[in-house]
Structures are given as C-alpha cells and as structure tokens.
PDB file of C-alpha atoms in Angstrom:
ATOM      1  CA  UNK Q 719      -5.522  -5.775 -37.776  1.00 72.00           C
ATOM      2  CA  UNK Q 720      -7.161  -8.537 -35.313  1.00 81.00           C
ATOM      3  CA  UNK Q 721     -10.774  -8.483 -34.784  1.00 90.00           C
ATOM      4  CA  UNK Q 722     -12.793 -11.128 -32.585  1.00 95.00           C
ATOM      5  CA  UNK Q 723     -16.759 -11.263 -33.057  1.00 95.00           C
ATOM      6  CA  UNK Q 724     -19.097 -12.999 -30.287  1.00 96.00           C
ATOM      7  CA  UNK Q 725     -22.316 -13.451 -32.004  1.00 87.00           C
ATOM      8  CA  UNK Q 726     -24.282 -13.649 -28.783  1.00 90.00           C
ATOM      9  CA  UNK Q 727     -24.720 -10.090 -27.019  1.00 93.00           C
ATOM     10  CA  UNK Q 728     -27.061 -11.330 -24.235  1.00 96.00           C
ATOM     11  CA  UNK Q 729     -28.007 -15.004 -23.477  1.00 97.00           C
ATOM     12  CA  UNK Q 730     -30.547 -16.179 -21.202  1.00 97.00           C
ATOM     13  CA  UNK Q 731     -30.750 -20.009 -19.475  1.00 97.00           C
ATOM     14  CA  UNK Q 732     -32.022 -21.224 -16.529  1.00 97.00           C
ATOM     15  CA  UNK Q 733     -29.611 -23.300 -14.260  1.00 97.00           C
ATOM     16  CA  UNK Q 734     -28.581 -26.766 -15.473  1.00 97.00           C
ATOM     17  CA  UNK Q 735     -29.007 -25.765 -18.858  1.00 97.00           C
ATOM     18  CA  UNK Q 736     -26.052 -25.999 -20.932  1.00 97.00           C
ATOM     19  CA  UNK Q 737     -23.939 -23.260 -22.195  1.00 97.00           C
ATOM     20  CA  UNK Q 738     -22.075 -22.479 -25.241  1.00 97.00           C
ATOM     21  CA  UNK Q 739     -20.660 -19.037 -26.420  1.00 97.00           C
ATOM     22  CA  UNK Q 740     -19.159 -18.366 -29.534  1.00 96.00           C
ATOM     23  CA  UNK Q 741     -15.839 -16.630 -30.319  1.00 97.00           C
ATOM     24  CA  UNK Q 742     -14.649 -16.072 -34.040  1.00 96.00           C
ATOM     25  CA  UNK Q 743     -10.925 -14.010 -34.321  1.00 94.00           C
ATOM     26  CA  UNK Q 744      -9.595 -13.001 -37.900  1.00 91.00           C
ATOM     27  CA  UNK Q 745      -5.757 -13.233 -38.147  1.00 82.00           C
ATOM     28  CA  UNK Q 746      -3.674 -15.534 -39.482  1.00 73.00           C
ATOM     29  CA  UNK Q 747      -0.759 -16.143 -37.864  1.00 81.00           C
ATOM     30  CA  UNK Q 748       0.073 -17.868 -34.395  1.00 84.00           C
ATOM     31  CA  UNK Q 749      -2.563 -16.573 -31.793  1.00 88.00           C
ATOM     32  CA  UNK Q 750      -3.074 -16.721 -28.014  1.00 91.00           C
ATOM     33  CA  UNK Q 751      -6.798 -16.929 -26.766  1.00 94.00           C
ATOM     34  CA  UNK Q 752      -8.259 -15.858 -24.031  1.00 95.00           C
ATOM     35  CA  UNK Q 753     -11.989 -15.811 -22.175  1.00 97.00           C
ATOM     36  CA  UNK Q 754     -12.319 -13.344 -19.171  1.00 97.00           C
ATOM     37  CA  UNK Q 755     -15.733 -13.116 -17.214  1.00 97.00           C
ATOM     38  CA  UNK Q 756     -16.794  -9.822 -15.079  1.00 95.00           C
ATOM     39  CA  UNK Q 757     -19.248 -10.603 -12.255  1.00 94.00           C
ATOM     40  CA  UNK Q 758     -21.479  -8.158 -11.545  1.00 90.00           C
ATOM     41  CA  UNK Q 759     -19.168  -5.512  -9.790  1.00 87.00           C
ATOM     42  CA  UNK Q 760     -15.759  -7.264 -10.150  1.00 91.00           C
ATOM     43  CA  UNK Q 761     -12.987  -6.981 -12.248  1.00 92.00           C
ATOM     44  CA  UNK Q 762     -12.155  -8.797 -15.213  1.00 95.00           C
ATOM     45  CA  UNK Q 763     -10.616 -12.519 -14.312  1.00 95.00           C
ATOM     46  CA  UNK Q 764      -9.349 -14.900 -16.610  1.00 95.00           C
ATOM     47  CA  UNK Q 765     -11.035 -18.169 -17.321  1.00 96.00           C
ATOM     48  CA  UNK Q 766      -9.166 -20.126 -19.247  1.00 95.00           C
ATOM     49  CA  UNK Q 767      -6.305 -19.857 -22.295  1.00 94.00           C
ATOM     50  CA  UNK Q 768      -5.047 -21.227 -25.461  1.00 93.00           C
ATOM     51  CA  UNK Q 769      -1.523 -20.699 -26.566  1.00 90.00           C
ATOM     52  CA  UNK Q 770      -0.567 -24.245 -27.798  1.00 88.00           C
ATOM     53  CA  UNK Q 771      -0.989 -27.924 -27.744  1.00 91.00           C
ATOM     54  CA  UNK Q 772      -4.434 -29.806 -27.164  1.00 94.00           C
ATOM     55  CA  UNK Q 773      -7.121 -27.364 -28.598  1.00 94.00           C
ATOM     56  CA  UNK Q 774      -9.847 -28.258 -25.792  1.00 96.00           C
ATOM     57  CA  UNK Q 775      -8.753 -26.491 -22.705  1.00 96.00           C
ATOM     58  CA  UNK Q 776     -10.235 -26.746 -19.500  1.00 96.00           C
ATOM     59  CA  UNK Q 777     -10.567 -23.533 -17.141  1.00 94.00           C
ATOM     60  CA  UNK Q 778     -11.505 -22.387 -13.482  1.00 93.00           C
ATOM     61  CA  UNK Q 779     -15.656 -23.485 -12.482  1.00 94.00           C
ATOM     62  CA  UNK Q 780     -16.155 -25.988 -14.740  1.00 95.00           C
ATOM     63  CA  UNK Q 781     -15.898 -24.086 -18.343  1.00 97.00           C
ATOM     64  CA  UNK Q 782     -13.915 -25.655 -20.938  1.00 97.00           C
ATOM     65  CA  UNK Q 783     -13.164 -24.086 -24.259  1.00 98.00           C
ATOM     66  CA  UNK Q 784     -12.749 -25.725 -28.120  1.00 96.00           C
ATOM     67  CA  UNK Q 785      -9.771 -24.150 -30.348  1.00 95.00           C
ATOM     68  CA  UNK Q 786     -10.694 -24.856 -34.250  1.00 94.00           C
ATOM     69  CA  UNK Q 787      -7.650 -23.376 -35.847  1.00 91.00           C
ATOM     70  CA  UNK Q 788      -9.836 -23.813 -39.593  1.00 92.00           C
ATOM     71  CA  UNK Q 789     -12.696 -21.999 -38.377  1.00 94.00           C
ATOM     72  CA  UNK Q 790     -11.368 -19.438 -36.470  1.00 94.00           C
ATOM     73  CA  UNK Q 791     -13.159 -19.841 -33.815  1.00 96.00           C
ATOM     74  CA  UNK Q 792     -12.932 -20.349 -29.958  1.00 97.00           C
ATOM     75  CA  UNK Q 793     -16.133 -21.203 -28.414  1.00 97.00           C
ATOM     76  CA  UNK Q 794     -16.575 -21.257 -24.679  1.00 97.00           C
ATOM     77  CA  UNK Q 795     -18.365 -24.345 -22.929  1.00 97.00           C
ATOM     78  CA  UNK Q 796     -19.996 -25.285 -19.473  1.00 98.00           C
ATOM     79  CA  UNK Q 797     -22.438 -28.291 -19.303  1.00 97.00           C
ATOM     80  CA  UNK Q 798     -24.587 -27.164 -16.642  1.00 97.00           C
ATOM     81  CA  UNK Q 799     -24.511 -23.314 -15.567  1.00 97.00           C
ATOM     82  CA  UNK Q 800     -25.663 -22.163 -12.276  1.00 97.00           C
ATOM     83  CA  UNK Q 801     -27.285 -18.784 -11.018  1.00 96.00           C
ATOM     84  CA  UNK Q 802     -23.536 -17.638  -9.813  1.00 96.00           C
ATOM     85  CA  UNK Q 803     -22.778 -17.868 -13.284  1.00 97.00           C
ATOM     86  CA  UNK Q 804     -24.448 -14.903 -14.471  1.00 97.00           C
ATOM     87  CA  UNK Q 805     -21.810 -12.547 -15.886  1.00 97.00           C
ATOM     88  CA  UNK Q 806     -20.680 -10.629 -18.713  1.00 96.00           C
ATOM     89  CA  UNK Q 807     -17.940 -12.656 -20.700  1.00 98.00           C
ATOM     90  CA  UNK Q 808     -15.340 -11.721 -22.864  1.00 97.00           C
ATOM     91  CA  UNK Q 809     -13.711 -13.388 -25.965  1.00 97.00           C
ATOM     92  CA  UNK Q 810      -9.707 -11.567 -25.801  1.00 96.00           C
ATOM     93  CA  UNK Q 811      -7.094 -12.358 -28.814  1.00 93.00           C
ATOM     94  CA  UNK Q 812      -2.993 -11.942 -28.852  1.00 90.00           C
ATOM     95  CA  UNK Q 813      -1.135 -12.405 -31.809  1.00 83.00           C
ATOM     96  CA  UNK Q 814       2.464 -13.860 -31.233  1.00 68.00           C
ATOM     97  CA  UNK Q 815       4.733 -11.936 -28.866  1.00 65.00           C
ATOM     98  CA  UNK Q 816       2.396  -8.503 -28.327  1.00 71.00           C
ATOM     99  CA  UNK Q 817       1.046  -8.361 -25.285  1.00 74.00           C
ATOM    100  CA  UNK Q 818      -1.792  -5.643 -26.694  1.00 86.00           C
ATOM    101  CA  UNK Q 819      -5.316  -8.158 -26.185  1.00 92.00           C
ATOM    102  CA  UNK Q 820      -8.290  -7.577 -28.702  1.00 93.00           C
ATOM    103  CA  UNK Q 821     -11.430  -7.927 -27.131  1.00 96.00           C
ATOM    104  CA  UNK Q 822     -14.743  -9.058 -27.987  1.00 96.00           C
ATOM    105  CA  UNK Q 823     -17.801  -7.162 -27.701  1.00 95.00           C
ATOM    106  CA  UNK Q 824     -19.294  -9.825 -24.857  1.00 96.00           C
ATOM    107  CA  UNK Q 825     -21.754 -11.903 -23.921  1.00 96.00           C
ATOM    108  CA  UNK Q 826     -24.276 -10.840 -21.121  1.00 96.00           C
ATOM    109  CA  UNK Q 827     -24.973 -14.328 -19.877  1.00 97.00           C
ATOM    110  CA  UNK Q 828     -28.353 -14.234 -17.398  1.00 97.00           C
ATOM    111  CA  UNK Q 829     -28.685 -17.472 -15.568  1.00 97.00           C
ATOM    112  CA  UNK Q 830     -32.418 -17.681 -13.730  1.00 96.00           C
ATOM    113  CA  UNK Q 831     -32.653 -19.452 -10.859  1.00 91.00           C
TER     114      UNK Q 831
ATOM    115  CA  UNK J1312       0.115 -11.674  -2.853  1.00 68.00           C
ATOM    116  CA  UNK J1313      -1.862  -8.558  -3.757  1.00 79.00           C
ATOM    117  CA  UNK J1314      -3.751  -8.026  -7.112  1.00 92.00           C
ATOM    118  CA  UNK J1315      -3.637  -5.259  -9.174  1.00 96.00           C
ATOM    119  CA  UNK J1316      -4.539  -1.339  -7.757  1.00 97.00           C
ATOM    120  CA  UNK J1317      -6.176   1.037  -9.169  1.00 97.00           C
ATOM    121  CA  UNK J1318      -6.681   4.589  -7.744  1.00 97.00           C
ATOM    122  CA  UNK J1319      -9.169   6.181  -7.855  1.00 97.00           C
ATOM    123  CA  UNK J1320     -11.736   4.369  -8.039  1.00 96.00           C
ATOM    124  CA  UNK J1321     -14.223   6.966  -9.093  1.00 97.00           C
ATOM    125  CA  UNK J1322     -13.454  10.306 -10.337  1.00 96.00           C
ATOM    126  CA  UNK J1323     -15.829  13.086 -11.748  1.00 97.00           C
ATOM    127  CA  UNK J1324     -14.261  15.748 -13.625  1.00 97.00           C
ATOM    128  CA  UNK J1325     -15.814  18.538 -16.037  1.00 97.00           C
ATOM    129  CA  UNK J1326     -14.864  18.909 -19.627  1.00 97.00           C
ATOM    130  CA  UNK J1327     -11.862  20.499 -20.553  1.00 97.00           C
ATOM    131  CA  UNK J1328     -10.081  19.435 -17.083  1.00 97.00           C
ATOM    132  CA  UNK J1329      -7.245  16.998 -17.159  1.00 97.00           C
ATOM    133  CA  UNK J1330      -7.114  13.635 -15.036  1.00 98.00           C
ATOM    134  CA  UNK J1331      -4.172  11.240 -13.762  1.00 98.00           C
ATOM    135  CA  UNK J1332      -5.105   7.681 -12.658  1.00 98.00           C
ATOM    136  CA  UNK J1333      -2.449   5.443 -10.905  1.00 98.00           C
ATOM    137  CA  UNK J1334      -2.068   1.957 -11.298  1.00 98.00           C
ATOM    138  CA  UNK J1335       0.415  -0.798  -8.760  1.00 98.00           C
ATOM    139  CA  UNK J1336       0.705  -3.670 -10.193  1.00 96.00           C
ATOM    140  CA  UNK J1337       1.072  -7.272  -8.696  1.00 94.00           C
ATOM    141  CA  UNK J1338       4.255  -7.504  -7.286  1.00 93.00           C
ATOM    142  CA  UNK J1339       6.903  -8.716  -9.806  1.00 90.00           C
ATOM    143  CA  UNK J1340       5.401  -7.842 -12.952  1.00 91.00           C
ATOM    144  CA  UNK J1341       6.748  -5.375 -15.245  1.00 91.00           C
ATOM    145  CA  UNK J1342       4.486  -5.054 -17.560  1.00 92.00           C
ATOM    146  CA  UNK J1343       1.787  -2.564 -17.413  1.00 95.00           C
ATOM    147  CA  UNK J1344      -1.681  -2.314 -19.922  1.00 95.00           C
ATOM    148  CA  UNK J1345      -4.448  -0.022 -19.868  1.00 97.00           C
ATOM    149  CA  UNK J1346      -7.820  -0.703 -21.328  1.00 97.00           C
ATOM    150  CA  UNK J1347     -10.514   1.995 -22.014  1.00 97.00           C
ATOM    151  CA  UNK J1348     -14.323   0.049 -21.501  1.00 95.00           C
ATOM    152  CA  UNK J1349     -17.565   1.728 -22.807  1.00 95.00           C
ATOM    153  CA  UNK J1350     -20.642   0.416 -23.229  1.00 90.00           C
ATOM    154  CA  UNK J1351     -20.689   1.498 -27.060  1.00 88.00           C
ATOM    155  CA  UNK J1352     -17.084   0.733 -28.072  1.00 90.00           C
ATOM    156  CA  UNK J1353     -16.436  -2.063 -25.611  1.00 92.00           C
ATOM    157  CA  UNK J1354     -12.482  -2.726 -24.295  1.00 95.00           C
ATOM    158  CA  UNK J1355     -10.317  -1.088 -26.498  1.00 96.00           C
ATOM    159  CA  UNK J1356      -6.372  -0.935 -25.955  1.00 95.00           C
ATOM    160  CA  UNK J1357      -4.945   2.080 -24.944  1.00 97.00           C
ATOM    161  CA  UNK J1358      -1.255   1.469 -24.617  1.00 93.00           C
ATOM    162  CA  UNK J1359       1.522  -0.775 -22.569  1.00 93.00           C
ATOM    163  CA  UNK J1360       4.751  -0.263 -20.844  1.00 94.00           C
ATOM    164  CA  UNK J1361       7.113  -2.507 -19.793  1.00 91.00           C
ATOM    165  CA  UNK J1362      10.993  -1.281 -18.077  1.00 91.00           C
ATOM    166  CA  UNK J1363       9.523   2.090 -18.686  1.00 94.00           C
ATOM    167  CA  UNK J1364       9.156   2.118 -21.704  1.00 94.00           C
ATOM    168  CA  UNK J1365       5.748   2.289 -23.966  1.00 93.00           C
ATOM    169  CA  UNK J1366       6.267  -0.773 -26.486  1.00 89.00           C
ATOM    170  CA  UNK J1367       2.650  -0.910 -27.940  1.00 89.00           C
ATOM    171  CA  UNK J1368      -0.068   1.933 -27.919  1.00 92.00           C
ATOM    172  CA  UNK J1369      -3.581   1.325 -28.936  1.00 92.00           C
ATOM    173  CA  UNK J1370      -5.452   4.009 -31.586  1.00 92.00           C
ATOM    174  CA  UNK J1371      -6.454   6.991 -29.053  1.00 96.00           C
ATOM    175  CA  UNK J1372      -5.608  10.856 -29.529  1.00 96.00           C
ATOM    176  CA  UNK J1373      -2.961  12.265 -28.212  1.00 95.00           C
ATOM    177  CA  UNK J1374      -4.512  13.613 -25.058  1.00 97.00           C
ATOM    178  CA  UNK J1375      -4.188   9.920 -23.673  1.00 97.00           C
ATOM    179  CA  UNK J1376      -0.740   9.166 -22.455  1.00 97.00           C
ATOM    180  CA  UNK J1377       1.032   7.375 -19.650  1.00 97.00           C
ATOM    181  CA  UNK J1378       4.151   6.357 -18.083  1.00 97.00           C
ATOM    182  CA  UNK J1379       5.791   3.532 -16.174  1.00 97.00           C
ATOM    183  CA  UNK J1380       8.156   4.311 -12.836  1.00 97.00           C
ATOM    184  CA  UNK J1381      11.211   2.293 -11.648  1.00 96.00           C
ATOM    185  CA  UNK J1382       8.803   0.419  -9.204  1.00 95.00           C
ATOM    186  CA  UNK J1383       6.746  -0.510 -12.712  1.00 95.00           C
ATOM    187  CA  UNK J1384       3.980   1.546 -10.899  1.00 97.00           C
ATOM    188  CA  UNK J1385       1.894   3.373 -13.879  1.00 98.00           C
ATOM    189  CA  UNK J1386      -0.125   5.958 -13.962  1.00 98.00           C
ATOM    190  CA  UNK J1387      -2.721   7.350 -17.162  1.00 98.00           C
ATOM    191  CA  UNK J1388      -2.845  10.623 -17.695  1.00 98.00           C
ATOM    192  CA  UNK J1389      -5.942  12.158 -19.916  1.00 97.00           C
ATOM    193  CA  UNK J1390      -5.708  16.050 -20.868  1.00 95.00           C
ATOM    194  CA  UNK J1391      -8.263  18.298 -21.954  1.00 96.00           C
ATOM    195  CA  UNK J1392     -11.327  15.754 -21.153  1.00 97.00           C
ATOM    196  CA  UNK J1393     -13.970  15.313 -23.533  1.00 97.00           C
ATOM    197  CA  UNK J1394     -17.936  13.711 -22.405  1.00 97.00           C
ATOM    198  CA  UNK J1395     -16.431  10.922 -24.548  1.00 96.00           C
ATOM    199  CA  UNK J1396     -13.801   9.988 -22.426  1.00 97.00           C
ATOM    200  CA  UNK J1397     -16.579   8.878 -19.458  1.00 97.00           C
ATOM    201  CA  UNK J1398     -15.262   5.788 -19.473  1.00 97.00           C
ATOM    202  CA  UNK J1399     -14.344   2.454 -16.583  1.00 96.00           C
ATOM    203  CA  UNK J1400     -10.561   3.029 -17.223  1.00 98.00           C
ATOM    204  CA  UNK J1401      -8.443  -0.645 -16.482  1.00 97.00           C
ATOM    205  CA  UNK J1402      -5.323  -1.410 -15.985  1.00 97.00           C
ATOM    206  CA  UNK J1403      -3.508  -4.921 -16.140  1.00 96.00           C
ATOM    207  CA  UNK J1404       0.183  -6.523 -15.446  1.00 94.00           C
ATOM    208  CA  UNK J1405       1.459  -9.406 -16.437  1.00 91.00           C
ATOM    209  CA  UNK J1406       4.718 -11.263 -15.315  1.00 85.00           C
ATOM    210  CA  UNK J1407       7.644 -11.115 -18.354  1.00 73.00           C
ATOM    211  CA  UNK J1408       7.497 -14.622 -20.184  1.00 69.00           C
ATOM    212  CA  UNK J1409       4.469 -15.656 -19.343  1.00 62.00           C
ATOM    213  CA  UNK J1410       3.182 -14.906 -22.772  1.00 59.00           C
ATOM    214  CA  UNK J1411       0.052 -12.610 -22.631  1.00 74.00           C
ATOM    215  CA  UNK J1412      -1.506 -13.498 -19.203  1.00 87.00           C
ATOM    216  CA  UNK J1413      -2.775 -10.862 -17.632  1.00 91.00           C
ATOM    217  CA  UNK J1414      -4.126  -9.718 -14.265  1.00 94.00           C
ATOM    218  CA  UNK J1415      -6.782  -6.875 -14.351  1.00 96.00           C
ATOM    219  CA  UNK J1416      -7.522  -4.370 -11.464  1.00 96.00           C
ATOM    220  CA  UNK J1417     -11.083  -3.001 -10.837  1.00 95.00           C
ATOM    221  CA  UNK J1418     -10.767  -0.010 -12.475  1.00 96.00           C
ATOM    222  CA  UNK J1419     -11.050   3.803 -12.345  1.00 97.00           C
ATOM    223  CA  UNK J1420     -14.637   4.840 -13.428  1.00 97.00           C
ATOM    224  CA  UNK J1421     -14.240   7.700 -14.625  1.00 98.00           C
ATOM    225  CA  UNK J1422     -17.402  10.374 -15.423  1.00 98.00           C
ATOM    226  CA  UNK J1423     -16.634  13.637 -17.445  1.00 97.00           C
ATOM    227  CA  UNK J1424     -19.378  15.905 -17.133  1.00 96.00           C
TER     228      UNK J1424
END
C-alpha cells in the first residue's frame, strides 16, 4: 500500500520568507502527485501536479514543486510567501490508473504579517 | 461552470442514527470520490464510483456505503453512527481521462453526538 509522509506538521514564517515543504511517497511504480491547500474555511483546491515529463512543475500563486523520482520525494516551493498564504497543505499520491488519492497528514503553514 | 455540491453542509445526529449526504458534481464528470477528514486520522479514502458503479473503496466498515445515479449525482450513506464517525465528510469529481485530477466540494461536517 501507498503511504506519503510530510515531515512538517505546523510551520511558521513571516512574509517574504521563503518556503519549502516536504513530501516523501513509498511506492514504486508510476505515480501521479499532487499538492492541495485548504484556506481557512474553504475547500480543498489543487495547486499544482506531476504525472510526467519535466520534474519541476510550476502551480497557481507562485508555488512550484521538485519531483526526485530516487528520493521519493515531492517537495513543495514558494520563494517569498505572503500573509494570504497561511493554509493547511496537503501532499496527495495516485498510483497509475486509480483514481483513489493518498493523502498526507499536512502542513499547517502560519504566515505572520 | 459550477463546482462541486455538497448537502448538507452541517448535520448533527446522535449515535446509533443513520445519515445520507448528497453530493452534484461539476457538470460532465462521472466520476465521484468521497474522503472522510479528522483531525487524528487525517483524509482517508472512503470509496469511488464512476457509471454507477463503485470501482475502488477505501478500508471503512460496512456501515459506510454509497451510490452513484444516472445524473452521476452521489450520495454517502452512514448507518448506525458511531462518536467516531464526527467527521468533515468530502466529496470530489473528476472528468474521465484526465488522469486523477480532482475537484473537491466543501464538505458535509458532520457531528455525531
């Protein structure tokens, strides 16, 4: 079975500073990869997506995301966060055709103004 | 276009009661998921239908099940609640061969008491 692990449960920054979340998955074969964010009384929205082809993908307000097939890992970017950042974000996983995503635990990201 | 709807949005029900939560999704998909999200066990998979049928179901008792209509309207059905099953309760479509993209709604929160 899939898992995906996000080692950071809450991170704090003040605005400007840069941002970088981690994302590890466990499964070997072909994967799809997502990051979601839920503002503060919102529903889950996509970010940005993997599925093939160059592994740094760019996404909606200025995030970006690294795929590093060896490490497993898919680690979510933003040079310079603002206060309307501040979020809960979440690390998802398919594997091949399923449509069933794994989710991370994720990431309470406080941005101070 | 509209997103995904859930209804309701809130429901309070007492243990031992059964619930049914409805879910439209965005016009033109066909596939529907639902997610169960608590704070101690995160967003876990409960199952998918697509054409009516369920094609993937996620590791919850029995007393979670669903359907899919002609219209791919869904709806989750929950018997004999347990304080467990307090839960935000989501639901997401996605469009058929667009790989694993998909749409969430805002969810049912649902408290068992």
């Amino acid at each position: 079975a899939q898992s995906v692990s996000q080692h950071n449960h809450h991170v704090i920054l003040s605005e400007a500073a840069s941002l970088e979340l981690g994302c590890n998955y466990s499964y070997g074969g072909t994967v799809n990869l997502f990051w979601y964010v839920q503002y503060p009384g919102q529903h889950l929205q996509l970010l940005l997506k993997y599925f093939s082809g160059d592994p740094l993908v760019k996404g909606i307000k200025g995030f970006e995301a690294e795929f590093i097939k060896s490490k497993f890992s898919f680690n979510l970017r933003k040079p310079s966060v603002q206060w309307s950042d501040t979020a809960e974000y979440f690390c998802a996983v398919s594997s091949g055709s399923a449509r069933q995503l794994t989710f991370g635990s994720g990431t309470q990201l406080t941005v101070l103004p | 276009k509209a997103g995904v709807t859930q209804t309701p949005r809130y429901l309070i029900k007492t243990r031992g009661q059964q619930v049914t939560l409805s879910c439209s999704p965005i016009s033109g998909h066909r596939s529907v998921s639902w997610y169960q999200q608590t704070p101690g066990q995160g967003l876990q998979f409960l199952f998918e239908y697509f054409s009516e049928t369920q094609r993937n179901k996620g590791n919850f008792p029995g007393r979670f099940s669903g359907r899919q209509f002609s219209n791919s309207r869904s709806e989750m059905n929950v018997s004999t609640l347990e304080l467990g099953d307090s839960a935000l309760y989501l639901c997401a479509s996605s469009l058929p061969g667009q790989q694993n993209i998909q749409y969430f709604g805002a969810g049912t929160r649902l408290s068992v008491l």
